Short mmCIF file of N, CA and C in Angstrom, two decimals:
data_model
loop_
_atom_site.label_atom_id
_atom_site.label_comp_id
_atom_site.label_asym_id
_atom_site.label_seq_id
_atom_site.Cartn_x
_atom_site.Cartn_y
_atom_site.Cartn_z
N MET A 8 -14.40 73.10 -45.73
CA MET A 8 -14.91 71.81 -45.82
C MET A 8 -15.37 71.14 -44.45
N ARG A 9 -14.49 71.65 -43.09
CA ARG A 9 -15.00 70.61 -42.12
C ARG A 9 -16.35 71.26 -41.86
N GLU A 10 -16.91 72.39 -42.10
CA GLU A 10 -18.55 72.85 -41.95
C GLU A 10 -19.33 72.01 -42.78
N PHE A 11 -19.01 71.90 -43.77
CA PHE A 11 -19.64 71.09 -44.78
C PHE A 11 -19.85 69.59 -44.27
N GLN A 12 -19.18 69.04 -43.75
CA GLN A 12 -18.88 67.53 -43.42
C GLN A 12 -19.89 67.54 -41.95
N ARG A 13 -19.79 68.46 -41.23
CA ARG A 13 -20.58 68.55 -39.89
C ARG A 13 -22.00 68.49 -40.58
N LEU A 14 -22.31 69.52 -41.43
CA LEU A 14 -23.41 69.95 -41.60
C LEU A 14 -24.05 68.68 -42.54
N LYS A 15 -23.52 68.07 -43.30
CA LYS A 15 -23.70 66.92 -44.30
C LYS A 15 -23.94 65.91 -43.11
N SER A 16 -23.38 65.72 -42.19
CA SER A 16 -23.27 64.70 -40.88
C SER A 16 -25.17 65.01 -40.36
N ALA A 17 -25.00 65.88 -40.20
CA ALA A 17 -26.23 66.70 -39.37
C ALA A 17 -27.46 66.33 -40.08
N ALA A 18 -27.56 66.64 -41.74
CA ALA A 18 -28.55 66.61 -42.47
C ALA A 18 -28.74 65.00 -42.65
N GLU A 19 -28.08 64.10 -42.90
CA GLU A 19 -28.44 62.66 -42.72
C GLU A 19 -28.62 62.01 -41.52
N GLU A 20 -28.19 62.76 -40.67
CA GLU A 20 -29.07 62.32 -39.11
C GLU A 20 -30.60 62.70 -39.31
N ILE A 21 -30.76 63.90 -39.49
CA ILE A 21 -32.54 64.51 -39.32
C ILE A 21 -33.01 63.62 -40.55
N SER A 22 -32.34 63.41 -41.76
CA SER A 22 -33.26 62.97 -42.93
C SER A 22 -33.33 61.29 -42.37
N SER A 23 -33.01 60.89 -41.56
CA SER A 23 -32.98 59.44 -41.13
C SER A 23 -34.28 59.15 -40.07
N LYS A 24 -34.60 60.35 -39.39
CA LYS A 24 -35.21 60.39 -38.49
C LYS A 24 -36.69 61.11 -38.88
N ILE A 25 -36.67 61.51 -40.34
CA ILE A 25 -38.02 62.05 -40.56
C ILE A 25 -38.21 61.43 -41.82
N ASN A 26 -37.57 59.93 -42.04
CA ASN A 26 -38.31 59.43 -42.83
C ASN A 26 -37.36 59.78 -44.64
N ILE A 27 -36.57 60.32 -44.78
CA ILE A 27 -36.26 60.78 -46.11
C ILE A 27 -35.24 59.98 -46.22
N HIS A 28 -35.21 58.78 -46.98
CA HIS A 28 -34.05 58.40 -47.36
C HIS A 28 -33.41 58.30 -48.85
N PRO A 29 -32.26 58.46 -48.77
CA PRO A 29 -31.87 58.55 -50.45
C PRO A 29 -32.51 58.25 -51.51
N SER A 30 -32.73 56.75 -51.38
CA SER A 30 -33.22 56.17 -52.17
C SER A 30 -34.58 56.91 -53.14
N HIS A 31 -34.99 57.65 -52.04
CA HIS A 31 -36.21 58.53 -52.38
C HIS A 31 -36.23 59.52 -53.10
N THR A 32 -34.91 60.17 -53.29
CA THR A 32 -34.29 61.38 -54.16
C THR A 32 -33.55 60.54 -55.19
N ALA A 33 -33.09 61.76 -56.15
CA ALA A 33 -32.27 61.45 -57.20
C ALA A 33 -30.87 60.90 -56.77
N GLY A 34 -30.04 60.69 -57.59
CA GLY A 34 -29.04 60.22 -57.49
C GLY A 34 -27.57 61.71 -56.55
N PRO A 35 -26.65 60.94 -55.99
CA PRO A 35 -26.19 62.32 -55.48
C PRO A 35 -25.12 62.97 -56.57
N ASN A 36 -25.18 64.50 -55.77
CA ASN A 36 -24.28 65.17 -56.80
C ASN A 36 -23.01 65.19 -56.43
N ILE A 37 -22.32 66.19 -56.93
CA ILE A 37 -20.80 66.01 -57.63
C ILE A 37 -20.20 65.70 -55.99
N ALA A 38 -20.80 66.68 -54.57
CA ALA A 38 -20.21 66.40 -53.63
C ALA A 38 -20.53 65.24 -52.88
N GLY A 39 -21.28 64.28 -53.24
CA GLY A 39 -22.42 63.11 -52.72
C GLY A 39 -23.22 63.39 -51.79
N ALA A 40 -23.59 64.41 -51.90
CA ALA A 40 -25.02 64.75 -51.04
C ALA A 40 -26.07 64.48 -52.20
N TYR A 41 -27.21 63.98 -51.61
CA TYR A 41 -28.76 63.65 -52.25
C TYR A 41 -29.50 65.13 -52.42
N PRO A 42 -30.23 65.24 -53.33
CA PRO A 42 -31.14 66.48 -53.07
C PRO A 42 -31.54 67.14 -51.63
N ALA A 43 -32.31 65.63 -51.16
CA ALA A 43 -32.70 66.25 -50.00
C ALA A 43 -31.98 66.29 -48.80
N HIS A 44 -31.19 65.96 -48.95
CA HIS A 44 -29.59 66.39 -47.95
C HIS A 44 -29.29 67.82 -48.35
N VAL A 45 -29.13 68.47 -49.43
CA VAL A 45 -28.78 69.50 -49.80
C VAL A 45 -29.84 70.53 -49.50
N ALA A 46 -31.00 70.02 -49.40
CA ALA A 46 -32.10 71.12 -49.00
C ALA A 46 -31.83 71.27 -47.64
N LEU A 47 -31.89 70.03 -46.52
CA LEU A 47 -31.73 70.05 -45.10
C LEU A 47 -30.56 70.93 -44.87
N LEU A 48 -28.93 70.80 -45.73
CA LEU A 48 -27.84 71.54 -45.33
C LEU A 48 -27.89 72.86 -45.43
N ASP A 49 -28.89 73.41 -46.74
CA ASP A 49 -29.55 75.09 -46.65
C ASP A 49 -29.97 75.43 -45.44
N HIS A 50 -31.17 74.43 -45.11
CA HIS A 50 -31.73 74.79 -43.53
C HIS A 50 -30.90 75.14 -42.50
N LEU A 51 -30.05 73.89 -42.28
CA LEU A 51 -28.90 74.08 -41.18
C LEU A 51 -28.14 75.27 -41.27
N ARG A 52 -27.71 75.49 -42.21
CA ARG A 52 -26.61 76.45 -42.63
C ARG A 52 -27.46 77.57 -42.22
N ILE A 53 -28.62 77.96 -42.58
CA ILE A 53 -29.30 79.20 -41.96
C ILE A 53 -29.37 79.06 -40.39
N ILE A 54 -29.46 77.86 -39.94
CA ILE A 54 -30.25 78.06 -38.80
C ILE A 54 -28.38 78.14 -37.74
N VAL A 55 -27.28 77.56 -38.41
CA VAL A 55 -26.10 77.76 -37.86
C VAL A 55 -25.38 79.42 -37.91
N LYS A 56 -26.00 79.86 -38.83
CA LYS A 56 -25.17 81.56 -39.37
C LYS A 56 -26.15 82.03 -38.32
N ASP A 57 -27.50 82.08 -38.25
CA ASP A 57 -28.54 82.97 -37.58
C ASP A 57 -27.99 82.73 -35.67
N SER A 58 -27.42 81.29 -35.77
CA SER A 58 -27.27 81.32 -33.96
C SER A 58 -26.64 82.36 -33.90
N HIS A 59 -26.38 82.65 -32.43
CA HIS A 59 -25.80 83.76 -31.92
C HIS A 59 -25.36 83.22 -30.33
N MET A 60 -24.46 83.29 -30.08
CA MET A 60 -24.34 83.09 -28.47
C MET A 60 -24.27 84.17 -27.85
N THR A 61 -24.60 83.92 -26.61
CA THR A 61 -24.72 85.63 -25.97
C THR A 61 -23.41 85.86 -25.02
N LEU A 62 -23.11 86.85 -24.79
CA LEU A 62 -21.84 87.12 -23.91
C LEU A 62 -21.53 86.16 -22.82
N ASP A 63 -22.71 86.06 -22.50
CA ASP A 63 -22.48 84.85 -20.84
C ASP A 63 -21.84 83.71 -21.18
N GLU A 64 -22.58 83.10 -22.55
CA GLU A 64 -22.29 81.85 -23.25
C GLU A 64 -20.65 82.08 -23.85
N LEU A 65 -20.38 83.07 -24.09
CA LEU A 65 -19.07 83.06 -24.69
C LEU A 65 -17.97 83.20 -23.70
N VAL A 66 -18.27 83.69 -22.42
CA VAL A 66 -16.98 83.88 -21.42
C VAL A 66 -17.49 82.67 -20.64
N SER A 67 -18.56 81.79 -20.47
CA SER A 67 -18.73 80.34 -20.12
C SER A 67 -17.78 79.58 -21.10
N GLU A 68 -17.67 79.62 -22.38
CA GLU A 68 -16.89 78.82 -22.86
C GLU A 68 -15.40 78.83 -23.02
N MET A 69 -15.09 80.58 -22.89
CA MET A 69 -13.27 81.04 -22.61
C MET A 69 -13.37 80.59 -20.94
N ASN A 70 -14.11 80.47 -20.19
CA ASN A 70 -13.78 80.01 -18.77
C ASN A 70 -13.70 78.42 -18.79
N ASP A 71 -14.07 77.70 -19.73
CA ASP A 71 -13.59 76.13 -20.10
C ASP A 71 -12.24 76.38 -20.57
N ARG A 72 -11.72 76.91 -21.00
CA ARG A 72 -10.81 76.75 -22.21
C ARG A 72 -9.87 77.78 -21.42
N ALA A 73 -9.71 77.88 -20.30
CA ALA A 73 -8.73 79.20 -19.41
C ALA A 73 -7.49 78.44 -19.30
N ASP A 74 -7.49 77.03 -19.11
CA ASP A 74 -6.19 76.54 -18.93
C ASP A 74 -5.19 76.60 -20.18
N LYS A 75 -5.67 76.49 -21.31
CA LYS A 75 -4.98 76.86 -22.23
C LYS A 75 -4.26 77.86 -22.44
N LEU A 76 -4.57 79.07 -21.44
CA LEU A 76 -4.34 80.47 -21.82
C LEU A 76 -3.05 80.89 -20.69
N LYS A 77 -3.05 79.54 -19.66
CA LYS A 77 -2.55 80.20 -18.60
C LYS A 77 -1.20 80.82 -19.06
N ASP A 78 -0.35 80.76 -20.15
CA ASP A 78 1.06 80.80 -20.36
C ASP A 78 1.08 81.90 -21.16
N LEU A 79 -0.18 82.86 -21.53
CA LEU A 79 -0.28 83.77 -22.21
C LEU A 79 0.55 85.23 -21.42
N GLY A 80 0.35 85.28 -20.16
CA GLY A 80 0.96 86.18 -19.32
C GLY A 80 0.80 87.61 -19.72
N HIS A 81 -0.35 87.91 -20.52
CA HIS A 81 -0.72 89.27 -20.77
C HIS A 81 -2.37 89.80 -20.66
N THR A 82 -2.59 90.79 -20.88
CA THR A 82 -4.15 91.03 -20.70
C THR A 82 -4.59 91.28 -22.13
N VAL A 83 -5.88 90.75 -22.32
CA VAL A 83 -6.22 91.02 -23.63
C VAL A 83 -7.70 91.44 -23.78
N LEU A 84 -8.11 92.33 -24.36
CA LEU A 84 -9.00 92.97 -24.48
C LEU A 84 -10.36 92.20 -25.94
N PHE A 85 -11.47 91.55 -25.74
CA PHE A 85 -11.99 91.22 -26.99
C PHE A 85 -12.93 92.30 -26.88
N ASP A 86 -12.94 93.19 -28.20
CA ASP A 86 -13.88 94.07 -27.99
C ASP A 86 -15.16 93.66 -29.34
N LEU A 87 -16.33 93.27 -29.18
CA LEU A 87 -17.25 92.64 -29.45
C LEU A 87 -18.26 93.66 -30.05
N GLY A 88 -18.09 94.86 -30.19
CA GLY A 88 -19.00 95.82 -30.66
C GLY A 88 -20.16 95.90 -29.86
N ASP A 89 -21.32 95.86 -30.35
CA ASP A 89 -22.73 96.00 -29.95
C ASP A 89 -22.71 94.83 -28.54
N ASP A 90 -21.95 93.89 -28.65
CA ASP A 90 -22.41 92.73 -27.91
C ASP A 90 -21.89 92.75 -26.48
N GLY A 91 -20.71 93.76 -26.46
CA GLY A 91 -20.00 94.28 -25.56
C GLY A 91 -18.18 93.79 -25.61
N LYS A 92 -17.65 93.76 -24.20
CA LYS A 92 -16.03 93.41 -24.36
C LYS A 92 -15.91 92.11 -23.25
N VAL A 93 -14.93 91.59 -23.12
CA VAL A 93 -14.49 90.65 -22.52
C VAL A 93 -13.35 90.78 -22.46
N MET A 94 -12.61 90.90 -21.30
CA MET A 94 -11.24 91.21 -20.88
C MET A 94 -10.77 89.80 -20.23
N LEU A 95 -9.43 89.33 -20.70
CA LEU A 95 -8.61 88.16 -20.36
C LEU A 95 -7.63 88.63 -19.90
N ASP A 96 -7.37 88.39 -18.61
CA ASP A 96 -6.21 88.91 -17.62
C ASP A 96 -5.15 87.43 -17.73
N ALA A 97 -4.44 87.11 -18.10
CA ALA A 97 -3.49 85.90 -17.89
C ALA A 97 -2.40 86.45 -17.22
N THR A 98 -2.18 87.51 -16.34
CA THR A 98 -1.13 88.06 -15.54
C THR A 98 -0.75 87.18 -14.42
N GLY A 99 -2.00 86.75 -13.92
CA GLY A 99 -1.66 85.95 -12.36
C GLY A 99 -1.43 84.83 -12.78
N ASP A 100 -1.49 84.22 -11.42
CA ASP A 100 -1.88 82.30 -11.29
C ASP A 100 -2.67 81.96 -12.09
N GLU A 101 -4.15 82.52 -11.88
CA GLU A 101 -5.18 82.23 -12.61
C GLU A 101 -5.55 82.96 -13.64
N VAL A 102 -6.21 82.61 -14.71
CA VAL A 102 -6.82 83.40 -15.72
C VAL A 102 -7.98 83.66 -15.36
N VAL A 103 -8.52 85.06 -15.51
CA VAL A 103 -9.43 85.65 -15.26
C VAL A 103 -10.34 86.34 -16.59
N ILE A 104 -11.51 86.07 -16.85
CA ILE A 104 -12.02 86.21 -18.00
C ILE A 104 -13.63 87.31 -17.31
N THR A 105 -13.38 88.21 -17.66
CA THR A 105 -14.37 89.19 -16.94
C THR A 105 -15.29 90.03 -18.19
N PRO A 106 -16.70 89.96 -18.17
CA PRO A 106 -17.29 90.08 -19.27
C PRO A 106 -17.80 92.29 -18.84
N ASN A 107 -17.60 92.80 -20.02
CA ASN A 107 -17.64 93.90 -19.71
C ASN A 107 -17.06 94.53 -18.69
N PRO A 108 -15.54 94.41 -18.47
CA PRO A 108 -15.37 95.37 -17.71
C PRO A 108 -15.14 96.42 -17.47
N ASP A 109 -14.87 97.30 -16.25
CA ASP A 109 -15.11 98.44 -15.84
C ASP A 109 -13.70 99.22 -16.54
N ASP A 110 -12.75 98.44 -16.29
CA ASP A 110 -11.22 99.35 -17.04
C ASP A 110 -11.27 98.15 -17.98
N ASP A 111 -11.15 98.85 -19.00
CA ASP A 111 -10.81 98.20 -20.16
C ASP A 111 -9.59 98.43 -21.00
N ASP A 112 -8.33 99.04 -20.34
CA ASP A 112 -6.98 98.92 -20.47
C ASP A 112 -6.38 97.69 -20.29
N ALA A 113 -5.86 97.61 -21.57
CA ALA A 113 -5.20 95.91 -21.97
C ALA A 113 -4.05 96.01 -23.26
N GLU A 114 -3.39 95.49 -22.83
CA GLU A 114 -1.73 95.26 -23.57
C GLU A 114 -2.35 94.87 -24.93
N THR A 115 -3.46 94.34 -25.34
CA THR A 115 -3.80 94.38 -26.73
C THR A 115 -5.13 94.13 -27.12
N THR A 116 -5.80 94.72 -27.74
CA THR A 116 -7.08 95.12 -27.83
C THR A 116 -7.37 93.91 -29.19
N LEU A 117 -8.45 92.74 -29.35
CA LEU A 117 -8.76 92.59 -30.60
C LEU A 117 -10.57 92.64 -30.85
N THR A 118 -10.81 93.30 -32.16
CA THR A 118 -12.31 94.02 -32.17
C THR A 118 -12.31 92.82 -33.38
N LEU A 119 -13.29 91.94 -33.04
CA LEU A 119 -14.23 91.34 -34.04
C LEU A 119 -15.82 91.20 -33.57
N SER A 120 -16.85 90.28 -34.53
CA SER A 120 -17.79 89.79 -34.08
C SER A 120 -17.92 89.01 -33.10
N THR A 121 -19.04 88.54 -32.65
CA THR A 121 -19.33 87.35 -31.58
C THR A 121 -19.25 86.43 -32.37
N ASP A 122 -19.82 86.33 -33.41
CA ASP A 122 -20.05 85.00 -34.17
C ASP A 122 -18.57 84.40 -34.56
N ASN A 123 -17.59 85.60 -34.92
CA ASN A 123 -16.25 85.42 -35.57
C ASN A 123 -15.10 84.90 -34.18
N MET A 124 -15.75 85.67 -33.14
CA MET A 124 -15.17 84.91 -32.03
C MET A 124 -15.12 83.60 -31.25
N VAL A 125 -16.63 83.34 -31.64
CA VAL A 125 -17.22 81.76 -31.59
C VAL A 125 -16.36 80.79 -32.44
N LYS A 126 -15.98 81.39 -33.31
CA LYS A 126 -15.37 80.52 -34.71
C LYS A 126 -14.08 80.33 -34.43
N LEU A 127 -13.32 81.47 -33.61
CA LEU A 127 -12.17 81.05 -33.43
C LEU A 127 -11.61 80.50 -32.41
N ILE A 128 -12.70 80.33 -31.16
CA ILE A 128 -12.62 79.53 -29.76
C ILE A 128 -12.69 78.55 -30.60
N ASN A 129 -13.46 77.76 -31.49
CA ASN A 129 -14.15 76.47 -31.79
C ASN A 129 -13.02 75.77 -32.57
N GLY A 130 -12.31 76.91 -33.43
CA GLY A 130 -11.08 76.35 -34.32
C GLY A 130 -11.87 76.39 -35.58
N ASP A 131 -12.81 77.11 -36.13
CA ASP A 131 -13.51 77.17 -37.17
C ASP A 131 -12.84 78.18 -38.40
N LEU A 132 -12.15 79.36 -37.43
CA LEU A 132 -11.90 80.36 -38.25
C LEU A 132 -10.28 80.54 -37.66
N ASN A 133 -9.48 80.37 -38.87
CA ASN A 133 -7.86 80.76 -38.23
C ASN A 133 -7.61 82.34 -38.32
N PRO A 134 -6.89 82.45 -37.00
CA PRO A 134 -6.95 84.24 -36.46
C PRO A 134 -6.02 84.76 -37.65
N MET A 135 -5.20 83.76 -38.24
CA MET A 135 -4.32 84.73 -39.51
C MET A 135 -5.21 85.28 -40.44
N VAL A 136 -6.22 84.12 -40.97
CA VAL A 136 -6.93 84.56 -41.98
C VAL A 136 -8.20 85.65 -41.55
N ALA A 137 -8.24 85.46 -40.14
CA ALA A 137 -9.31 86.16 -39.86
C ALA A 137 -8.80 87.69 -39.55
N PHE A 138 -7.35 87.90 -39.56
CA PHE A 138 -7.17 88.84 -39.35
C PHE A 138 -6.65 89.95 -40.74
N THR A 139 -6.15 88.83 -42.13
CA THR A 139 -6.23 89.16 -43.60
C THR A 139 -7.06 89.47 -43.99
N MET A 140 -8.50 88.74 -43.88
CA MET A 140 -9.76 89.29 -44.38
C MET A 140 -10.55 90.50 -43.57
N GLY A 141 -9.54 90.70 -42.58
CA GLY A 141 -10.59 92.12 -41.90
C GLY A 141 -11.54 91.59 -40.65
N LYS A 142 -11.40 90.70 -40.39
CA LYS A 142 -12.79 89.89 -39.68
C LYS A 142 -12.15 90.21 -38.39
N LEU A 143 -10.86 90.32 -38.22
CA LEU A 143 -10.16 90.38 -36.78
C LEU A 143 -9.24 91.77 -36.99
N LYS A 144 -9.14 92.71 -35.95
CA LYS A 144 -8.65 94.07 -35.84
C LYS A 144 -7.72 93.71 -34.71
N VAL A 145 -6.44 94.22 -34.65
CA VAL A 145 -5.47 93.98 -33.58
C VAL A 145 -5.04 95.24 -32.94
N PHE A 146 -4.80 96.05 -31.91
CA PHE A 146 -4.26 97.20 -31.63
C PHE A 146 -3.81 97.20 -30.53
N GLY A 147 -2.55 97.52 -30.47
CA GLY A 147 -1.70 97.17 -29.21
C GLY A 147 -0.39 96.30 -29.76
N SER A 148 -0.03 95.42 -28.92
CA SER A 148 0.98 94.29 -29.17
C SER A 148 0.63 93.24 -30.08
N LYS A 149 0.72 93.35 -31.33
CA LYS A 149 0.71 91.98 -32.20
C LYS A 149 1.25 90.94 -31.76
N GLY A 150 2.50 91.06 -31.03
CA GLY A 150 3.15 89.83 -30.59
C GLY A 150 2.45 89.00 -29.66
N ILE A 151 1.69 89.81 -28.58
CA ILE A 151 0.75 89.04 -27.88
C ILE A 151 -0.44 88.19 -28.75
N ALA A 152 -0.78 89.28 -29.61
CA ALA A 152 -1.75 88.48 -30.49
C ALA A 152 -1.40 86.92 -31.02
N LEU A 153 -0.49 87.15 -31.78
CA LEU A 153 0.35 85.92 -32.27
C LEU A 153 0.28 84.93 -31.07
N LYS A 154 1.27 85.48 -29.68
CA LYS A 154 1.10 84.32 -28.92
C LYS A 154 -0.24 83.89 -28.51
N LEU A 155 -1.12 84.73 -28.68
CA LEU A 155 -2.72 83.87 -28.16
C LEU A 155 -3.42 83.10 -29.40
N SER A 156 -2.76 83.36 -30.44
CA SER A 156 -3.21 82.30 -31.25
C SER A 156 -2.44 81.42 -31.69
N SER A 157 -1.45 81.18 -31.03
CA SER A 157 -0.23 79.84 -31.23
C SER A 157 -1.49 79.33 -29.94
N LEU A 158 -1.32 79.54 -28.93
CA LEU A 158 -1.88 79.02 -27.56
C LEU A 158 -3.89 78.10 -27.89
N LEU A 159 -4.44 78.92 -28.86
CA LEU A 159 -5.44 78.61 -29.19
C LEU A 159 -5.41 77.44 -30.05
N GLU A 160 -4.14 77.26 -30.92
CA GLU A 160 -4.31 76.10 -31.75
C GLU A 160 -3.63 75.11 -31.00
N ASN A 161 -3.11 75.10 -29.95
CA ASN A 161 -2.47 73.96 -29.48
C ASN A 161 -4.00 73.10 -28.40
#
């Protein structure tokens, strides 16, 4: 629902800039969106779905949020398949995030797609739901994964 509201707002903003006004279309549908908005939503959904964050952008985003992870006290490897790997080391005074580390030995390994990783970081995908749906696989300590999940939620 949060994604729909975000896309609906974006569609309304775009439609105002290209002179599509709700009065120029049929009435709203059951969700309160006008047909022109629905068409823009579909287009935006494709753009959002096809947008892909690079590994460097993902590492930058993780570094921006590293202060939340200081209390983790463990190492976690994010295996993003063909996109690479990211090591999160929160065992020292500072959180160290390393793309494609030489040594990928970690206490916990989380395997997921880059898109799902971005959704997890942004709070658009619940880690427990992702695990249940098979979008996230956990190898090693499940307790560390749960602790990471709780730190990301706060």
